[in-house]
Amino acid sequence: WTYPSTSTPSPTRTPATARASGSFFGKVTGSGAVSVADHDALFDAATGHYLYEADVKGGCPGCGNDTGGNICEECGEPNTVTDLAEPRSAGGETPVRGTAARWTLPLHTFSADVRDHHRLGRVPARLRELADRVFARPSLDVPLTHPSGWGVEPREDDTDGQVIWVWPEMSYGFLHGIQSLGARLGRPWQAAAPAPDWKIVHFFGYDNSFYHSVLYPVLYRLAFPGWTPDIDYHVNEFYLLDGEKFSTSRRHAIWGKEILTPDTVDAVRFLTRRHPPRR
């Protein structure tokens, strides 16, 4: 086991890492399992802007709760934004439905691969149940690129004006982090050639469960068919503040530096232990 210092993060947005990320994506597209395909898409009624992630909201096709584009924070299931109930743009208007050609992964064809992966490492029951719900759908075509001006452009020229979706890009980022850690430790670890003896341990919020435990294993399978990733998954459940989940990105949180002192740390530890995650 190697325990990296938490004070030495590895930058993932340099020209070199962008090229490496593009190379990783090239291996995914070169597998033959993904292709550029026309699928339904949503566009802003006023500007014609392509809508995804925070730009669109609607009812989750899985649980029915209000959700943003592409992932539901409540149930953890993905959406393609076109399957949202009563979708609306960030401005509140009803989007226009059209089509867009994007690199697309037929995720539904990889059910057996994901289940095999889940038998190898530590996978909490809640993640297995999420995978069961995802693969119970007749089909799920996941776009891996989106029209955007920010991000890493795929090397393939089949989708002008598009970038690799940040979540697939992040799957490579973890491998890059291992390579960077190896460089500091004098180990010959290479992101482009993951080793069979790597043991990866992930910690993430439940809202990212689909990406980490379902999508990423498939991308690794396509990019490195000879590698069997051994991954332990640890899910952080939501903690509520005034009825809404803690969110550092939304500034809805109690900050450690504001509450933790030598006199309060035991009380905070006691409180959080009294309210463990639901099992």
mmCIF file of N, CA and C in Angstrom, residues 4-85:
data_model
loop_
_atom_site.group_PDB
_atom_site.id
_atom_site.type_symbol
_atom_site.label_atom_id
_atom_site.label_comp_id
_atom_site.label_asym_id
_atom_site.label_seq_id
_atom_site.Cartn_x
_atom_site.Cartn_y
_atom_site.Cartn_z
ATOM 1 N N PRO A 4 -0.442 8.448 -0.519
ATOM 2 C CA PRO A 4 0.079 9.722 -1.000
ATOM 3 C C PRO A 4 -0.241 10.843 -0.033
ATOM 4 N N SER A 5 0.587 11.872 -0.070
ATOM 5 C CA SER A 5 0.320 13.053 0.732
ATOM 6 C C SER A 5 -0.856 13.812 0.144
ATOM 7 N N THR A 6 -1.753 14.278 1.009
ATOM 8 C CA THR A 6 -2.904 15.036 0.522
ATOM 9 C C THR A 6 -2.519 16.459 0.148
ATOM 10 N N SER A 7 -1.275 16.830 0.371
ATOM 11 C CA SER A 7 -0.850 18.196 0.085
ATOM 12 C C SER A 7 -0.167 18.310 -1.271
ATOM 13 N N THR A 8 -0.181 17.231 -2.055
ATOM 14 C CA THR A 8 0.518 17.271 -3.336
ATOM 15 C C THR A 8 -0.414 16.837 -4.458
ATOM 16 N N PRO A 9 -1.435 17.658 -4.784
ATOM 17 C CA PRO A 9 -2.325 17.294 -5.883
ATOM 18 C C PRO A 9 -1.603 17.354 -7.215
ATOM 19 N N SER A 10 -2.099 16.588 -8.174
ATOM 20 C CA SER A 10 -1.488 16.559 -9.497
ATOM 21 C C SER A 10 -2.349 17.346 -10.472
ATOM 22 N N PRO A 11 -1.796 18.350 -11.152
ATOM 23 C CA PRO A 11 -2.592 19.107 -12.111
ATOM 24 C C PRO A 11 -3.021 18.233 -13.281
ATOM 25 N N THR A 12 -4.279 18.377 -13.683
ATOM 26 C CA THR A 12 -4.796 17.579 -14.796
ATOM 27 C C THR A 12 -5.191 18.449 -15.979
ATOM 28 N N ARG A 13 -4.885 19.737 -15.937
ATOM 29 C CA ARG A 13 -5.234 20.625 -17.032
ATOM 30 C C ARG A 13 -3.997 21.317 -17.579
ATOM 31 N N THR A 14 -3.041 20.525 -18.039
ATOM 32 C CA THR A 14 -1.867 21.037 -18.718
ATOM 33 C C THR A 14 -1.934 20.559 -20.165
ATOM 34 N N PRO A 15 -1.190 21.194 -21.070
ATOM 35 C CA PRO A 15 -1.197 20.716 -22.456
ATOM 36 C C PRO A 15 -0.827 19.242 -22.574
ATOM 37 N N ALA A 16 0.120 18.794 -21.752
ATOM 38 C CA ALA A 16 0.546 17.393 -21.827
ATOM 39 C C ALA A 16 -0.565 16.451 -21.386
ATOM 40 N N THR A 17 -1.246 16.790 -20.291
ATOM 41 C CA THR A 17 -2.321 15.911 -19.826
ATOM 42 C C THR A 17 -3.519 15.968 -20.759
ATOM 43 N N ALA A 18 -3.739 17.117 -21.388
ATOM 44 C CA ALA A 18 -4.827 17.196 -22.366
ATOM 45 C C ALA A 18 -4.550 16.270 -23.546
ATOM 46 N N ARG A 19 -3.293 16.237 -23.991
ATOM 47 C CA ARG A 19 -2.935 15.331 -25.085
ATOM 48 C C ARG A 19 -3.091 13.874 -24.652
ATOM 49 N N ALA A 20 -2.668 13.582 -23.428
ATOM 50 C CA ALA A 20 -2.782 12.212 -22.928
ATOM 51 C C ALA A 20 -4.239 11.804 -22.764
ATOM 52 N N SER A 21 -5.063 12.741 -22.298
ATOM 53 C CA SER A 21 -6.490 12.459 -22.167
ATOM 54 C C SER A 21 -7.115 12.205 -23.528
ATOM 55 N N GLY A 22 -6.690 12.989 -24.524
ATOM 56 C CA GLY A 22 -7.177 12.756 -25.881
ATOM 57 C C GLY A 22 -6.745 11.412 -26.421
ATOM 58 N N SER A 23 -5.532 10.988 -26.065
ATOM 59 C CA SER A 23 -5.050 9.674 -26.490
ATOM 60 C C SER A 23 -5.867 8.560 -25.839
ATOM 61 N N PHE A 24 -6.186 8.721 -24.549
ATOM 62 C CA PHE A 24 -7.030 7.747 -23.854
ATOM 63 C C PHE A 24 -8.391 7.646 -24.539
ATOM 64 N N PHE A 25 -8.968 8.802 -24.851
ATOM 65 C CA PHE A 25 -10.269 8.791 -25.516
ATOM 66 C C PHE A 25 -10.160 8.149 -26.896
ATOM 67 N N GLY A 26 -9.022 8.355 -27.560
ATOM 68 C CA GLY A 26 -8.813 7.714 -28.851
ATOM 69 C C GLY A 26 -8.819 6.200 -28.748
ATOM 70 N N LYS A 27 -8.306 5.674 -27.639
ATOM 71 C CA LYS A 27 -8.357 4.224 -27.434
ATOM 72 C C LYS A 27 -9.792 3.756 -27.239
ATOM 73 N N VAL A 28 -10.587 4.579 -26.550
ATOM 74 C CA VAL A 28 -11.997 4.229 -26.350
ATOM 75 C C VAL A 28 -12.725 4.197 -27.688
ATOM 76 N N THR A 29 -12.549 5.242 -28.495
ATOM 77 C CA THR A 29 -13.225 5.274 -29.792
ATOM 78 C C THR A 29 -12.654 4.222 -30.733
ATOM 79 N N GLY A 30 -11.359 3.934 -30.597
ATOM 80 C CA GLY A 30 -10.737 2.931 -31.450
ATOM 81 C C GLY A 30 -11.148 1.514 -31.137
ATOM 82 N N SER A 31 -11.824 1.322 -30.021
ATOM 83 C CA SER A 31 -12.277 -0.024 -29.653
ATOM 84 C C SER A 31 -13.370 -0.536 -30.575
ATOM 85 N N GLY A 32 -14.032 0.389 -31.273
ATOM 86 C CA GLY A 32 -15.138 0.001 -32.139
ATOM 87 C C GLY A 32 -16.467 -0.108 -31.428
ATOM 88 N N ALA A 33 -16.466 0.054 -30.100
ATOM 89 C CA ALA A 33 -17.703 -0.080 -29.331
ATOM 90 C C ALA A 33 -18.497 1.216 -29.269
ATOM 91 N N VAL A 34 -17.850 2.343 -29.558
ATOM 92 C CA VAL A 34 -18.545 3.626 -29.575
ATOM 93 C C VAL A 34 -18.497 4.176 -30.995
ATOM 94 N N SER A 35 -19.436 5.043 -31.297
ATOM 95 C CA SER A 35 -19.506 5.595 -32.649
ATOM 96 C C SER A 35 -20.174 6.959 -32.597
ATOM 97 N N VAL A 36 -19.991 7.725 -33.651
ATOM 98 C CA VAL A 36 -20.697 8.996 -33.782
ATOM 99 C C VAL A 36 -22.108 8.693 -34.266
ATOM 100 N N ALA A 37 -23.086 9.108 -33.481
ATOM 101 C CA ALA A 37 -24.474 8.783 -33.805
ATOM 102 C C ALA A 37 -25.364 9.979 -33.526
ATOM 103 N N ASP A 38 -26.377 10.136 -34.358
ATOM 104 C CA ASP A 38 -27.385 11.173 -34.157
ATOM 105 C C ASP A 38 -28.393 10.702 -33.128
ATOM 106 N N HIS A 39 -28.567 11.500 -32.078
ATOM 107 C CA HIS A 39 -29.579 11.220 -31.062
ATOM 108 C C HIS A 39 -30.280 12.522 -30.703
ATOM 109 N N ASP A 40 -31.439 12.396 -30.084
ATOM 110 C CA ASP A 40 -32.181 13.576 -29.666
ATOM 111 C C ASP A 40 -31.342 14.429 -28.723
ATOM 112 N N ALA A 41 -31.556 15.735 -28.785
ATOM 113 C CA ALA A 41 -30.863 16.686 -27.923
ATOM 114 C C ALA A 41 -31.807 17.849 -27.646
ATOM 115 N N LEU A 42 -31.491 18.637 -26.623
ATOM 116 C CA LEU A 42 -32.287 19.807 -26.273
ATOM 117 C C LEU A 42 -31.472 21.072 -26.505
ATOM 118 N N PHE A 43 -32.170 22.125 -26.956
ATOM 119 C CA PHE A 43 -31.527 23.398 -27.259
ATOM 120 C C PHE A 43 -32.347 24.530 -26.654
ATOM 121 N N ASP A 44 -31.655 25.573 -26.212
ATOM 122 C CA ASP A 44 -32.333 26.732 -25.648
ATOM 123 C C ASP A 44 -33.219 27.379 -26.704
ATOM 124 N N ALA A 45 -34.458 27.666 -26.338
ATOM 125 C CA ALA A 45 -35.423 28.191 -27.304
ATOM 126 C C ALA A 45 -35.034 29.569 -27.812
ATOM 127 N N ALA A 46 -34.346 30.364 -26.995
ATOM 128 C CA ALA A 46 -33.998 31.724 -27.399
ATOM 129 C C ALA A 46 -32.653 31.803 -28.101
ATOM 130 N N THR A 47 -31.663 31.080 -27.606
ATOM 131 C CA THR A 47 -30.302 31.215 -28.122
ATOM 132 C C THR A 47 -29.866 30.069 -29.024
ATOM 133 N N GLY A 48 -30.577 28.957 -28.969
ATOM 134 C CA GLY A 48 -30.162 27.772 -29.711
ATOM 135 C C GLY A 48 -29.014 27.035 -29.061
ATOM 136 N N HIS A 49 -28.648 27.451 -27.850
ATOM 137 C CA HIS A 49 -27.523 26.845 -27.133
ATOM 138 C C HIS A 49 -27.839 25.400 -26.774
ATOM 139 N N TYR A 50 -26.882 24.520 -27.022
ATOM 140 C CA TYR A 50 -27.017 23.103 -26.667
ATOM 141 C C TYR A 50 -27.081 22.978 -25.150
ATOM 142 N N LEU A 51 -28.027 22.191 -24.651
ATOM 143 C CA LEU A 51 -28.272 22.106 -23.217
ATOM 144 C C LEU A 51 -27.843 20.760 -22.647
ATOM 145 N N TYR A 52 -27.087 20.823 -21.576
ATOM 146 C CA TYR A 52 -26.768 19.627 -20.789
ATOM 147 C C TYR A 52 -26.286 20.074 -19.418
ATOM 148 N N GLU A 53 -26.175 19.120 -18.506
ATOM 149 C CA GLU A 53 -25.756 19.362 -17.131
ATOM 150 C C GLU A 53 -26.558 20.514 -16.503
ATOM 151 N N ALA A 54 -25.891 21.539 -15.968
ATOM 152 C CA ALA A 54 -26.583 22.570 -15.196
ATOM 153 C C ALA A 54 -27.459 23.483 -16.049
ATOM 154 N N ASP A 55 -27.361 23.381 -17.376
ATOM 155 C CA ASP A 55 -28.138 24.258 -18.249
ATOM 156 C C ASP A 55 -29.587 23.827 -18.400
ATOM 157 N N VAL A 56 -29.950 22.664 -17.869
ATOM 158 C CA VAL A 56 -31.311 22.156 -18.055
ATOM 159 C C VAL A 56 -31.741 21.389 -16.810
ATOM 160 N N LYS A 57 -33.040 21.454 -16.521
ATOM 161 C CA LYS A 57 -33.614 20.728 -15.390
ATOM 162 C C LYS A 57 -34.925 20.087 -15.816
ATOM 163 N N GLY A 58 -35.373 19.138 -14.989
ATOM 164 C CA GLY A 58 -36.645 18.477 -15.259
ATOM 165 C C GLY A 58 -36.846 17.324 -14.304
ATOM 166 N N GLY A 59 -37.874 16.545 -14.553
ATOM 167 C CA GLY A 59 -38.159 15.397 -13.713
ATOM 168 C C GLY A 59 -37.286 14.214 -14.075
ATOM 169 N N CYS A 60 -36.670 13.610 -13.068
ATOM 170 C CA CYS A 60 -35.795 12.458 -13.294
ATOM 171 C C CYS A 60 -36.591 11.293 -13.868
ATOM 172 N N PRO A 61 -36.111 10.663 -14.934
ATOM 173 C CA PRO A 61 -36.811 9.502 -15.493
ATOM 174 C C PRO A 61 -36.779 8.296 -14.570
ATOM 175 N N GLY A 62 -35.906 8.328 -13.563
ATOM 176 C CA GLY A 62 -35.810 7.207 -12.637
ATOM 177 C C GLY A 62 -36.732 7.340 -11.447
ATOM 178 N N CYS A 63 -36.559 8.442 -10.675
ATOM 179 C CA CYS A 63 -37.314 8.605 -9.430
ATOM 180 C C CYS A 63 -38.387 9.672 -9.496
ATOM 181 N N GLY A 64 -38.370 10.520 -10.526
ATOM 182 C CA GLY A 64 -39.383 11.551 -10.666
ATOM 183 C C GLY A 64 -39.060 12.854 -9.979
ATOM 184 N N ASN A 65 -38.017 12.890 -9.154
ATOM 185 C CA ASN A 65 -37.644 14.130 -8.481
ATOM 186 C C ASN A 65 -37.033 15.120 -9.465
ATOM 187 N N ASP A 66 -37.068 16.398 -9.096
ATOM 188 C CA ASP A 66 -36.470 17.426 -9.934
ATOM 189 C C ASP A 66 -34.960 17.235 -9.951
ATOM 190 N N THR A 67 -34.379 17.317 -11.130
ATOM 191 C CA THR A 67 -32.950 17.055 -11.267
ATOM 192 C C THR A 67 -32.351 17.918 -12.363
ATOM 193 N N GLY A 68 -31.048 18.086 -12.298
ATOM 194 C CA GLY A 68 -30.330 18.727 -13.376
ATOM 195 C C GLY A 68 -30.040 17.742 -14.490
ATOM 196 N N GLY A 69 -29.403 18.221 -15.529
ATOM 197 C CA GLY A 69 -29.111 17.370 -16.669
ATOM 198 C C GLY A 69 -28.044 16.340 -16.379
ATOM 199 N N ASN A 70 -28.244 15.147 -16.924
ATOM 200 C CA ASN A 70 -27.269 14.051 -16.974
ATOM 201 C C ASN A 70 -27.171 13.186 -15.721
ATOM 202 N N ILE A 71 -27.448 13.717 -14.542
ATOM 203 C CA ILE A 71 -27.393 12.865 -13.344
ATOM 204 C C ILE A 71 -28.379 13.377 -12.304
ATOM 205 N N CYS A 72 -28.995 12.457 -11.580
ATOM 206 C CA CYS A 72 -29.929 12.812 -10.512
ATOM 207 C C CYS A 72 -29.227 12.673 -9.173
ATOM 208 N N GLU A 73 -29.164 13.745 -8.408
ATOM 209 C CA GLU A 73 -28.501 13.702 -7.114
ATOM 210 C C GLU A 73 -29.294 12.886 -6.098
ATOM 211 N N GLU A 74 -30.582 12.700 -6.331
ATOM 212 C CA GLU A 74 -31.417 11.986 -5.367
ATOM 213 C C GLU A 74 -31.268 10.473 -5.501
ATOM 214 N N CYS A 75 -31.488 9.943 -6.713
ATOM 215 C CA CYS A 75 -31.455 8.485 -6.887
ATOM 216 C C CYS A 75 -30.165 7.992 -7.522
ATOM 217 N N GLY A 76 -29.358 8.909 -8.068
ATOM 218 C CA GLY A 76 -28.081 8.521 -8.654
ATOM 219 C C GLY A 76 -28.150 8.056 -10.090
ATOM 220 N N GLU A 77 -29.350 8.003 -10.674
ATOM 221 C CA GLU A 77 -29.471 7.497 -12.040
ATOM 222 C C GLU A 77 -29.122 8.575 -13.066
ATOM 223 N N PRO A 78 -28.560 8.165 -14.197
ATOM 224 C CA PRO A 78 -28.248 9.117 -15.262
ATOM 225 C C PRO A 78 -29.486 9.459 -16.076
ATOM 226 N N ASN A 79 -29.397 10.551 -16.803
ATOM 227 C CA ASN A 79 -30.409 10.879 -17.805
ATOM 228 C C ASN A 79 -29.709 11.455 -19.019
ATOM 229 N N THR A 80 -30.391 11.454 -20.130
ATOM 230 C CA THR A 80 -29.820 11.982 -21.371
ATOM 231 C C THR A 80 -30.342 13.380 -21.672
ATOM 232 N N VAL A 81 -31.004 14.014 -20.729
ATOM 233 C CA VAL A 81 -31.706 15.308 -20.758
ATOM 234 C C VAL A 81 -32.960 15.261 -21.626
ATOM 235 N N THR A 82 -32.945 14.498 -22.709
ATOM 236 C CA THR A 82 -34.159 14.398 -23.530
ATOM 237 C C THR A 82 -35.204 13.500 -22.887
ATOM 238 N N ASP A 83 -34.822 12.738 -21.874
ATOM 239 C CA ASP A 83 -35.792 11.898 -21.171
ATOM 240 C C ASP A 83 -36.278 12.536 -19.872
ATOM 241 N N LEU A 84 -35.936 13.807 -19.636
ATOM 242 C CA LEU A 84 -36.443 14.532 -18.481
ATOM 243 C C LEU A 84 -37.919 14.859 -18.673
ATOM 244 N N ALA A 85 -38.680 14.795 -17.602
ATOM 245 C CA ALA A 85 -40.086 15.188 -17.659
ATOM 246 C C ALA A 85 -40.185 16.709 -17.542
#
